[in-house]
Every structure is written in C-alpha cells, then in structure tokens.
PDB file of C-alpha atoms and ligand atoms in Angstrom:
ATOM      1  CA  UNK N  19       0.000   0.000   0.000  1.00  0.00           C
ATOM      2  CA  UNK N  20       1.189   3.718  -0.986  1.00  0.00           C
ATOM      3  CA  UNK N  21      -0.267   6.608   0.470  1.00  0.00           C
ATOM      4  CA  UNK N  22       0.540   9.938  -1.115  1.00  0.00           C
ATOM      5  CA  UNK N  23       0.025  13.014   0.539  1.00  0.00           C
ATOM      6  CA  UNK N  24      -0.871  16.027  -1.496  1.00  0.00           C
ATOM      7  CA  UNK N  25      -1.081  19.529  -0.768  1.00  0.00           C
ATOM      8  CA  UNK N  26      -0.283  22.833  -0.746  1.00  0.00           C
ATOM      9  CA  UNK N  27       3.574  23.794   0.071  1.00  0.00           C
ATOM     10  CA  UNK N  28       3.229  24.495   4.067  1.00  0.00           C
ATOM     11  CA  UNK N  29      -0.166  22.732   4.906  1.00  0.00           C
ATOM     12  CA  UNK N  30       1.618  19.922   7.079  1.00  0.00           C
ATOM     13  CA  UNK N  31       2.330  16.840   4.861  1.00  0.00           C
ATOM     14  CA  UNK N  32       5.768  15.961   5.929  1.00  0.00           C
ATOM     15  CA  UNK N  33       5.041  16.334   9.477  1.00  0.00           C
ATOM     16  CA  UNK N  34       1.495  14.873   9.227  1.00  0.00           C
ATOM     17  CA  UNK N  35       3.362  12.312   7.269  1.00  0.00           C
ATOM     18  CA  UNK N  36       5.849  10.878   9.960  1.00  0.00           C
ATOM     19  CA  UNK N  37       3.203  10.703  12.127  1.00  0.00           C
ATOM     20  CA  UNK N  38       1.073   8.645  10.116  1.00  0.00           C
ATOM     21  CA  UNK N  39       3.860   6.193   8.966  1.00  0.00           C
ATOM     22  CA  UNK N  40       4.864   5.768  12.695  1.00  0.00           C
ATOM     23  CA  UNK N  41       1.444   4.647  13.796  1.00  0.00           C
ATOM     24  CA  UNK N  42       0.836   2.389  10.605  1.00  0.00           C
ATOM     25  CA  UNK N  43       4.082   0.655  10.792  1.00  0.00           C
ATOM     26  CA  UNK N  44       4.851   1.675   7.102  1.00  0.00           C
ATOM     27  CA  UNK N  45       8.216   3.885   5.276  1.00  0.00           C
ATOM     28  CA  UNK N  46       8.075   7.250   5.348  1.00  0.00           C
ATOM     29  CA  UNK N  47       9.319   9.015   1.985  1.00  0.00           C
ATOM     30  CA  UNK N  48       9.410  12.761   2.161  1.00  0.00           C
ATOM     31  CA  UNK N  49       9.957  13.504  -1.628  1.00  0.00           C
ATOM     32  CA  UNK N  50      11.812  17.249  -1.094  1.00  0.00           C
ATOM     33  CA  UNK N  51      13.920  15.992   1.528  1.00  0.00           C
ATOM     34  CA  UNK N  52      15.094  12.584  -1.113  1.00  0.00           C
ATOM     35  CA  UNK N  53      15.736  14.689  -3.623  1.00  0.00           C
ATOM     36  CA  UNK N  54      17.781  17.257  -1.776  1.00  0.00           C
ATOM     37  CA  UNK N  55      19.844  14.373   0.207  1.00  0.00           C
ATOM     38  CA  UNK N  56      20.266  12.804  -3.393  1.00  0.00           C
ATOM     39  CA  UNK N  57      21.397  16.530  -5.753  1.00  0.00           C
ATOM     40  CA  UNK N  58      23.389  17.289  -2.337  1.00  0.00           C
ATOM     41  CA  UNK N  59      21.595  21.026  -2.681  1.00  0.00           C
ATOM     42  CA  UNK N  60      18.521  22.545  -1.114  1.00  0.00           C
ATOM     43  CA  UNK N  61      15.684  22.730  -3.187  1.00  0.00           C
ATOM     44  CA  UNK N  62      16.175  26.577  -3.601  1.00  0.00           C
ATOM     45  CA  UNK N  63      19.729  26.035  -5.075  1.00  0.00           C
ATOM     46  CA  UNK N  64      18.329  23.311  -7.344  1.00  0.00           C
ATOM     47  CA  UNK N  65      15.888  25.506  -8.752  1.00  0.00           C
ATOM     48  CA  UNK N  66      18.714  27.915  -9.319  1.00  0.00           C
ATOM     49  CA  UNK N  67      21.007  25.960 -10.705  1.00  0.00           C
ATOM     50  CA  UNK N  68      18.726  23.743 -12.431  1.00  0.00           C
ATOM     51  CA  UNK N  69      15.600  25.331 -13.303  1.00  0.00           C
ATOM     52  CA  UNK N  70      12.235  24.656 -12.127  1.00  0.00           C
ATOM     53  CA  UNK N  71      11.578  22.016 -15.065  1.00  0.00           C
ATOM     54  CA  UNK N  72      14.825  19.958 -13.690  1.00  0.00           C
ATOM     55  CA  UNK N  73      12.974  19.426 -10.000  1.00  0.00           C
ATOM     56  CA  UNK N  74       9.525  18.470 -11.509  1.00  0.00           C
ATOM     57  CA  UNK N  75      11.594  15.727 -13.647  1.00  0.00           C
ATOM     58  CA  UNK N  76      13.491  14.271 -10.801  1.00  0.00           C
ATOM     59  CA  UNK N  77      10.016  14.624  -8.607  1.00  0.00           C
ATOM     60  CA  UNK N  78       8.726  12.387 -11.389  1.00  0.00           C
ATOM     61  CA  UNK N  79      11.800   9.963 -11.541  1.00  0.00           C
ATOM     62  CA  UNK N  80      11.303   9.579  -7.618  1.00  0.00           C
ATOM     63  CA  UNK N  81       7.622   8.947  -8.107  1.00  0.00           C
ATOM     64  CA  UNK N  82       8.511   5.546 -11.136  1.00  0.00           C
ATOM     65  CA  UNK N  83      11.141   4.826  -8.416  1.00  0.00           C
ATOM     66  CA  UNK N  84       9.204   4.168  -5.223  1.00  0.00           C
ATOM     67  CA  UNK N  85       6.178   2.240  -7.988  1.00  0.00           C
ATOM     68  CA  UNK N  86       8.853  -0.417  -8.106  1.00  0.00           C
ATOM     69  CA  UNK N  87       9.032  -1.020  -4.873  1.00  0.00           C
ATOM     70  CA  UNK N  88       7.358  -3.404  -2.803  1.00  0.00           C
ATOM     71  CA  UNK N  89       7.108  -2.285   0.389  1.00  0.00           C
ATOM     72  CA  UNK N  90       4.193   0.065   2.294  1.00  0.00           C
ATOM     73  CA  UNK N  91       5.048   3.709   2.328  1.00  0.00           C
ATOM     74  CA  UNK N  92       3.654   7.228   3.150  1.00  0.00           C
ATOM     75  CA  UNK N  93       4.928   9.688   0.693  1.00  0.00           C
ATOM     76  CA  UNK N  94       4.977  13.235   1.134  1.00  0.00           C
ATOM     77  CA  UNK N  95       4.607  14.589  -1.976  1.00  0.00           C
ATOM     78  CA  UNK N  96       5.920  18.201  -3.202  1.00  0.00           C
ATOM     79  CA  UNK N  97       3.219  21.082  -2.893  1.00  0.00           C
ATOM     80  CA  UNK N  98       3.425  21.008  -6.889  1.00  0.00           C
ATOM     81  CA  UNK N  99       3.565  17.531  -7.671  1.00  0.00           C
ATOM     82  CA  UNK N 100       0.198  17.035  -8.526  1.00  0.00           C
ATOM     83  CA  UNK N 101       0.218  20.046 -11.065  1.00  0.00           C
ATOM     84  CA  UNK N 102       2.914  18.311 -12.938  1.00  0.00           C
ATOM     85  CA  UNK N 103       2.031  16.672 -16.609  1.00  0.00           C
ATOM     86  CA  UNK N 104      -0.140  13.411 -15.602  1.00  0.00           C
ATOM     87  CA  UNK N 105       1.436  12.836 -12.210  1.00  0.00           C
ATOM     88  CA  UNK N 106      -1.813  12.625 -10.715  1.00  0.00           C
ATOM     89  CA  UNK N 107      -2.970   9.784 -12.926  1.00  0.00           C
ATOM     90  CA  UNK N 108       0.044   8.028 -12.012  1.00  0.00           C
ATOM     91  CA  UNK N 109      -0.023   8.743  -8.111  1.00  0.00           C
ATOM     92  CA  UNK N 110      -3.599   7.242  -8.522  1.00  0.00           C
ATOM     93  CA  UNK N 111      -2.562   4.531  -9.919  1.00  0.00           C
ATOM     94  CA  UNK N 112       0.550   3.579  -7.877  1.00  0.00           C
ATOM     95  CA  UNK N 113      -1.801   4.031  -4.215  1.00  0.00           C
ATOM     96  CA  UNK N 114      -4.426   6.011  -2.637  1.00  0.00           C
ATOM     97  CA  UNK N 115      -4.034   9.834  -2.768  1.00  0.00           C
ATOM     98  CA  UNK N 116      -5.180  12.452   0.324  1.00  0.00           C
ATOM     99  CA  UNK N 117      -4.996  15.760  -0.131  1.00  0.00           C
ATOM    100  CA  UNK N 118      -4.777  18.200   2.866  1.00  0.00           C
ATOM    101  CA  UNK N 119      -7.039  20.804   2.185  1.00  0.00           C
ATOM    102  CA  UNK N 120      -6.434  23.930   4.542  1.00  0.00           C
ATOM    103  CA  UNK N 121      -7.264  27.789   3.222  1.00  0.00           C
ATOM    104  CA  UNK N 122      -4.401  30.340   2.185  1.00  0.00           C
ATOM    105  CA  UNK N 123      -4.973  32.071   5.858  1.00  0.00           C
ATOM    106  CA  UNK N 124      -4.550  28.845   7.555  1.00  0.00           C
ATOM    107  CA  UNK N 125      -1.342  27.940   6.015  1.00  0.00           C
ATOM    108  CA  UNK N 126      -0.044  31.505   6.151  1.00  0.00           C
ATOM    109  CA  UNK N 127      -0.406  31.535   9.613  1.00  0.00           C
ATOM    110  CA  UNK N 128       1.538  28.284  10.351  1.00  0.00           C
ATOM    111  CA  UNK N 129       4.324  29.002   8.233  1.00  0.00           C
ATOM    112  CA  UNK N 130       7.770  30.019   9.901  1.00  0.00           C
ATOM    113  CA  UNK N 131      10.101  32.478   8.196  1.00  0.00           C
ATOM    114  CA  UNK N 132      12.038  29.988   7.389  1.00  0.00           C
ATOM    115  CA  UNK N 133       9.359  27.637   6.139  1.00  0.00           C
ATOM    116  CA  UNK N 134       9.136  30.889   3.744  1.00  0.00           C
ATOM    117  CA  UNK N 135      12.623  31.726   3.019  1.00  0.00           C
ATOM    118  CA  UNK N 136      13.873  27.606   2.056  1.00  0.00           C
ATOM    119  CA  UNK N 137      10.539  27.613  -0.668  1.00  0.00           C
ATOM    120  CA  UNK N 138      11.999  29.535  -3.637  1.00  0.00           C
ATOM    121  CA  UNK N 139       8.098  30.651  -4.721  1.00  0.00           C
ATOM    122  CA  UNK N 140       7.607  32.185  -1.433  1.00  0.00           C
ATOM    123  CA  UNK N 141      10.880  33.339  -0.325  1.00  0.00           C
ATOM    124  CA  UNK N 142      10.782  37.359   0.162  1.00  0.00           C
ATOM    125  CA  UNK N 143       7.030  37.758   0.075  1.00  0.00           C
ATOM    126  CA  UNK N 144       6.068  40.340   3.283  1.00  0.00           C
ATOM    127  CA  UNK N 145       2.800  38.858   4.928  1.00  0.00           C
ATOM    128  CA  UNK N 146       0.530  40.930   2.764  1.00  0.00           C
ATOM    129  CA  UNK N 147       1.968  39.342  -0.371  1.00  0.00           C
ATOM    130  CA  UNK N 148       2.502  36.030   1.259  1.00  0.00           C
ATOM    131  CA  UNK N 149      -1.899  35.661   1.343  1.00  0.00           C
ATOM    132  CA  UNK N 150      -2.219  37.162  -1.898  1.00  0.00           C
ATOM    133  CA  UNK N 151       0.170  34.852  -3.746  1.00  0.00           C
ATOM    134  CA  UNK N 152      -1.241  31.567  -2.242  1.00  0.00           C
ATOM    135  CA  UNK N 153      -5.162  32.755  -2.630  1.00  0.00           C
ATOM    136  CA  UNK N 154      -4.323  33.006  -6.136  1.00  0.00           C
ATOM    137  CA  UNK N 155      -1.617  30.059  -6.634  1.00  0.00           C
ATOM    138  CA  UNK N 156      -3.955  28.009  -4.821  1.00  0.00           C
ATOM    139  CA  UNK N 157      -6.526  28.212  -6.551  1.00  0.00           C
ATOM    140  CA  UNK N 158      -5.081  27.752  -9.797  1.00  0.00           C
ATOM    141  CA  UNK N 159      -3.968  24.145  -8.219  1.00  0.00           C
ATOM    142  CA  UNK N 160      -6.957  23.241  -6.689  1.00  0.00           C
ATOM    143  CA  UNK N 161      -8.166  21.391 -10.289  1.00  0.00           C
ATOM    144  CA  UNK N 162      -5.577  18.782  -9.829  1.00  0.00           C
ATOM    145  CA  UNK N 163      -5.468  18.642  -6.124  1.00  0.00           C
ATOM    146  CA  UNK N 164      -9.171  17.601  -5.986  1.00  0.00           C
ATOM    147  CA  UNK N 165      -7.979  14.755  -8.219  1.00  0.00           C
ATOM    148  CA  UNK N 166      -7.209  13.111  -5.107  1.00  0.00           C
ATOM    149  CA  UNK N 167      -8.708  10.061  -4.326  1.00  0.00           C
ATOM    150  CA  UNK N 168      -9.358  11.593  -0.854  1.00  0.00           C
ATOM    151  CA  UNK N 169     -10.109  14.690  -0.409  1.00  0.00           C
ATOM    152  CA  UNK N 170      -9.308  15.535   3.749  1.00  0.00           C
ATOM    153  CA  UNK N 171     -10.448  18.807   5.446  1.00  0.00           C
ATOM    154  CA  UNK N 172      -8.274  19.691   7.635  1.00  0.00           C
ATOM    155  CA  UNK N 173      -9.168  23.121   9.145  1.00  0.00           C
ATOM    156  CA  UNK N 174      -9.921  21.924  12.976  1.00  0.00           C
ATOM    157  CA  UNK N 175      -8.468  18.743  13.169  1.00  0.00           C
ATOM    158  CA  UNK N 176      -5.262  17.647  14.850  1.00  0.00           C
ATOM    159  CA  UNK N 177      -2.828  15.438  13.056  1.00  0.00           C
ATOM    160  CA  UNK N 178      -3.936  12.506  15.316  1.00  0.00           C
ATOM    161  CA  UNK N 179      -7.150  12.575  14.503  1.00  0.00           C
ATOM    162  CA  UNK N 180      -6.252  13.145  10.636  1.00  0.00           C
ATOM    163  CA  UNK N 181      -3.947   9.809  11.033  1.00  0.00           C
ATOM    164  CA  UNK N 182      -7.102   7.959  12.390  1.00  0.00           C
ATOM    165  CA  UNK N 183      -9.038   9.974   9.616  1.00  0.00           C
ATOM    166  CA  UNK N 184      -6.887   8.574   7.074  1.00  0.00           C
ATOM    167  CA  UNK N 185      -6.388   5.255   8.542  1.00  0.00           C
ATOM    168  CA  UNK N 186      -9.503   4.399   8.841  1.00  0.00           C
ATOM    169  CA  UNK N 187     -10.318   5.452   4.972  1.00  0.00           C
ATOM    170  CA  UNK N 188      -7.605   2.966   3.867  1.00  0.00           C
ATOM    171  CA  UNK N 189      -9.006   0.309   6.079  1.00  0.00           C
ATOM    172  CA  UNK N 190     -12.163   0.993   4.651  1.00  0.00           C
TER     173      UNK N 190
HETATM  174  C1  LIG B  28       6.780  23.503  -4.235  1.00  0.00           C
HETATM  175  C2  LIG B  28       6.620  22.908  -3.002  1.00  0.00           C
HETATM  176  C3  LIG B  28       7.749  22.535  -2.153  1.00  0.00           C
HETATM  177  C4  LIG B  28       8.985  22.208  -2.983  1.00  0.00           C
HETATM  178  C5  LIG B  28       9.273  23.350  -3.900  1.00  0.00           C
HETATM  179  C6  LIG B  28       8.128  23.685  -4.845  1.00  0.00           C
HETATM  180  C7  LIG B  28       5.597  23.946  -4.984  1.00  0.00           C
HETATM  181  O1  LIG B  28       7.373  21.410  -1.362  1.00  0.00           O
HETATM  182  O2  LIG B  28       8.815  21.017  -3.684  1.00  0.00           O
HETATM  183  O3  LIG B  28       9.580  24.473  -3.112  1.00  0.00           O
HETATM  184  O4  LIG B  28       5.714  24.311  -6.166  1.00  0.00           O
HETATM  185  O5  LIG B  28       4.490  23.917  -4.389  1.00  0.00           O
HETATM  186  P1  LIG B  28       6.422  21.515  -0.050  1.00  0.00           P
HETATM  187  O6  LIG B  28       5.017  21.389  -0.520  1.00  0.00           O
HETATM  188  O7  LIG B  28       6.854  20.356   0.767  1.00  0.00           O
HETATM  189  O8  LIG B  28       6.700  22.814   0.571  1.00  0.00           O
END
C-alpha cells in the first residue's frame, strides 16, 4: 500500500506524514527531503542551478522509483507535484491519494520564516503578499489537487485525529 500526501507547500504533509507512517508501521518518503539528500543542494539552489523544469523531472523519476518497490510507504509529496504533466494519474494509480485541504490564511499563519525563506516561490514575500500569492496560486492548483482520491479537510483537526481519519479510509 502507498499513500501519497498532497497539498499545498506548508499545509503539514511531511510532518502529518511521519506521524502517520509511525502509527501504521509503514516507510516514510518525504519527496523534497530525497531529492535534496540525493542533488546534495537545497531545493532553492536546485531551482537555481537547475531550473524549475529539472525538480519536476526528478520529482517524477522519484515517483517511477518508489512504484517499483514493494514495500508500504507514506509519501509526502511536493506542494506542486500534482500540477505536474499526468502525475496525478500516475499517483492514482501507484496508491491512494489524500490531499490536505487547509485555506491560504490557515497555512499563512503556520508558516515560519524559514518555512518561507527555504521555498523559492515564497521566499521574500512580506505577509501581505505572502496571502495574496497563495489565494491566487492556490486556486489555480486546486483542479488537480481535488484529483485526489481523498479529499481531507483539515481546518480543525489535529494530526492525530487526521492519522485515524486517514487510517480508517484505507481500512475501509
Ligand atoms: C513547491 C513545493 C515545495 C517544494 C518546492 C516547490 C511547490 O514542497 O517542492 O519548493 O511548487 O508547491 P512543499 O510542498 O513540501 O513545501
């Protein structure tokens, strides 16, 4: 069993993630994290160096990768994963999909100056901006993010009740 996590950058996958993975026994993959470990460079500096088109390639290298293997995995996906050429198909087809839906506000107000400065398409946006940007981003994602197989509101719930949320829809 896969489960992907998708979702806007900042709206808790990677820690929702661990948490999840701990209390299901399975892997946890955290795709930004494997792919920085791997290029040996932050995912700002690979977007620098690289390009933006580079990063979505390797995200979609990582995502054939972990299709091979065998065992059960929660994977954190990249907040623009999903927007990426059929990746959603794929995801859907590899596992079961969840995306954490939160509003711009929500995320805005969880996110740390440095969650803000180590994403290159937020880094040196003042808080104004910051809203702005992600009402607008968001919402041009929100087509493929609904693609989810699970769609998970997350507004008022705590991460253990979103594992037992999630749990229970894989069970199911
Ligand atoms: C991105 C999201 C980031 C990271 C990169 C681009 C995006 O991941 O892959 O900064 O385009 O939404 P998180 O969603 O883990 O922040």
């Amino acid at each position: 069993m896969k489960i992907f996590l998708i979702g806007y950058m900042g709206c808790g996958k990677s820690s929702l993630g661990k948490k999840l993975a701990k209390t299901a026994n399975m892997e946890f993959v955290d795709m930004d994290s494997l792919i920085e470990q791997r290029e040996g460079a932050s995912v700002s500096d690979i977007f620098a160096y690289a390009g933006e088109a580079y990063f979505r390639q390797a995200e979609r290298n990582l995502i054939e990768e972990l299709a091979e293997q065998e065992t059960s995995m929660v994977i954190s996906t990249g907040g623009g994963v999903p927007t990426w050429e059929d990746n959603m198909t794929r995801i859907n087809s590899i596992g079961e999909s969840f995306y954490l839906r939160r509003t711009a506000q929500q995320i805005a107000s969880r996110l740390s100056p440095h969650g803000r400065y180590k994403r290159p398409k937020l880094r040196g946006l003042n808080d104004e901006e910051l809203v702005e940007f992600m009402t607008k981003n968001m919402a041009e994602r929100e087509p493929y993010y609904m693609q989810a197989t699970h769609v998970v509101d997350c507004s008022d719930k705590s991460d253990e009740c979103l594992v037992e949320y999630i749990l229970d829809k894989i069970k199911g």
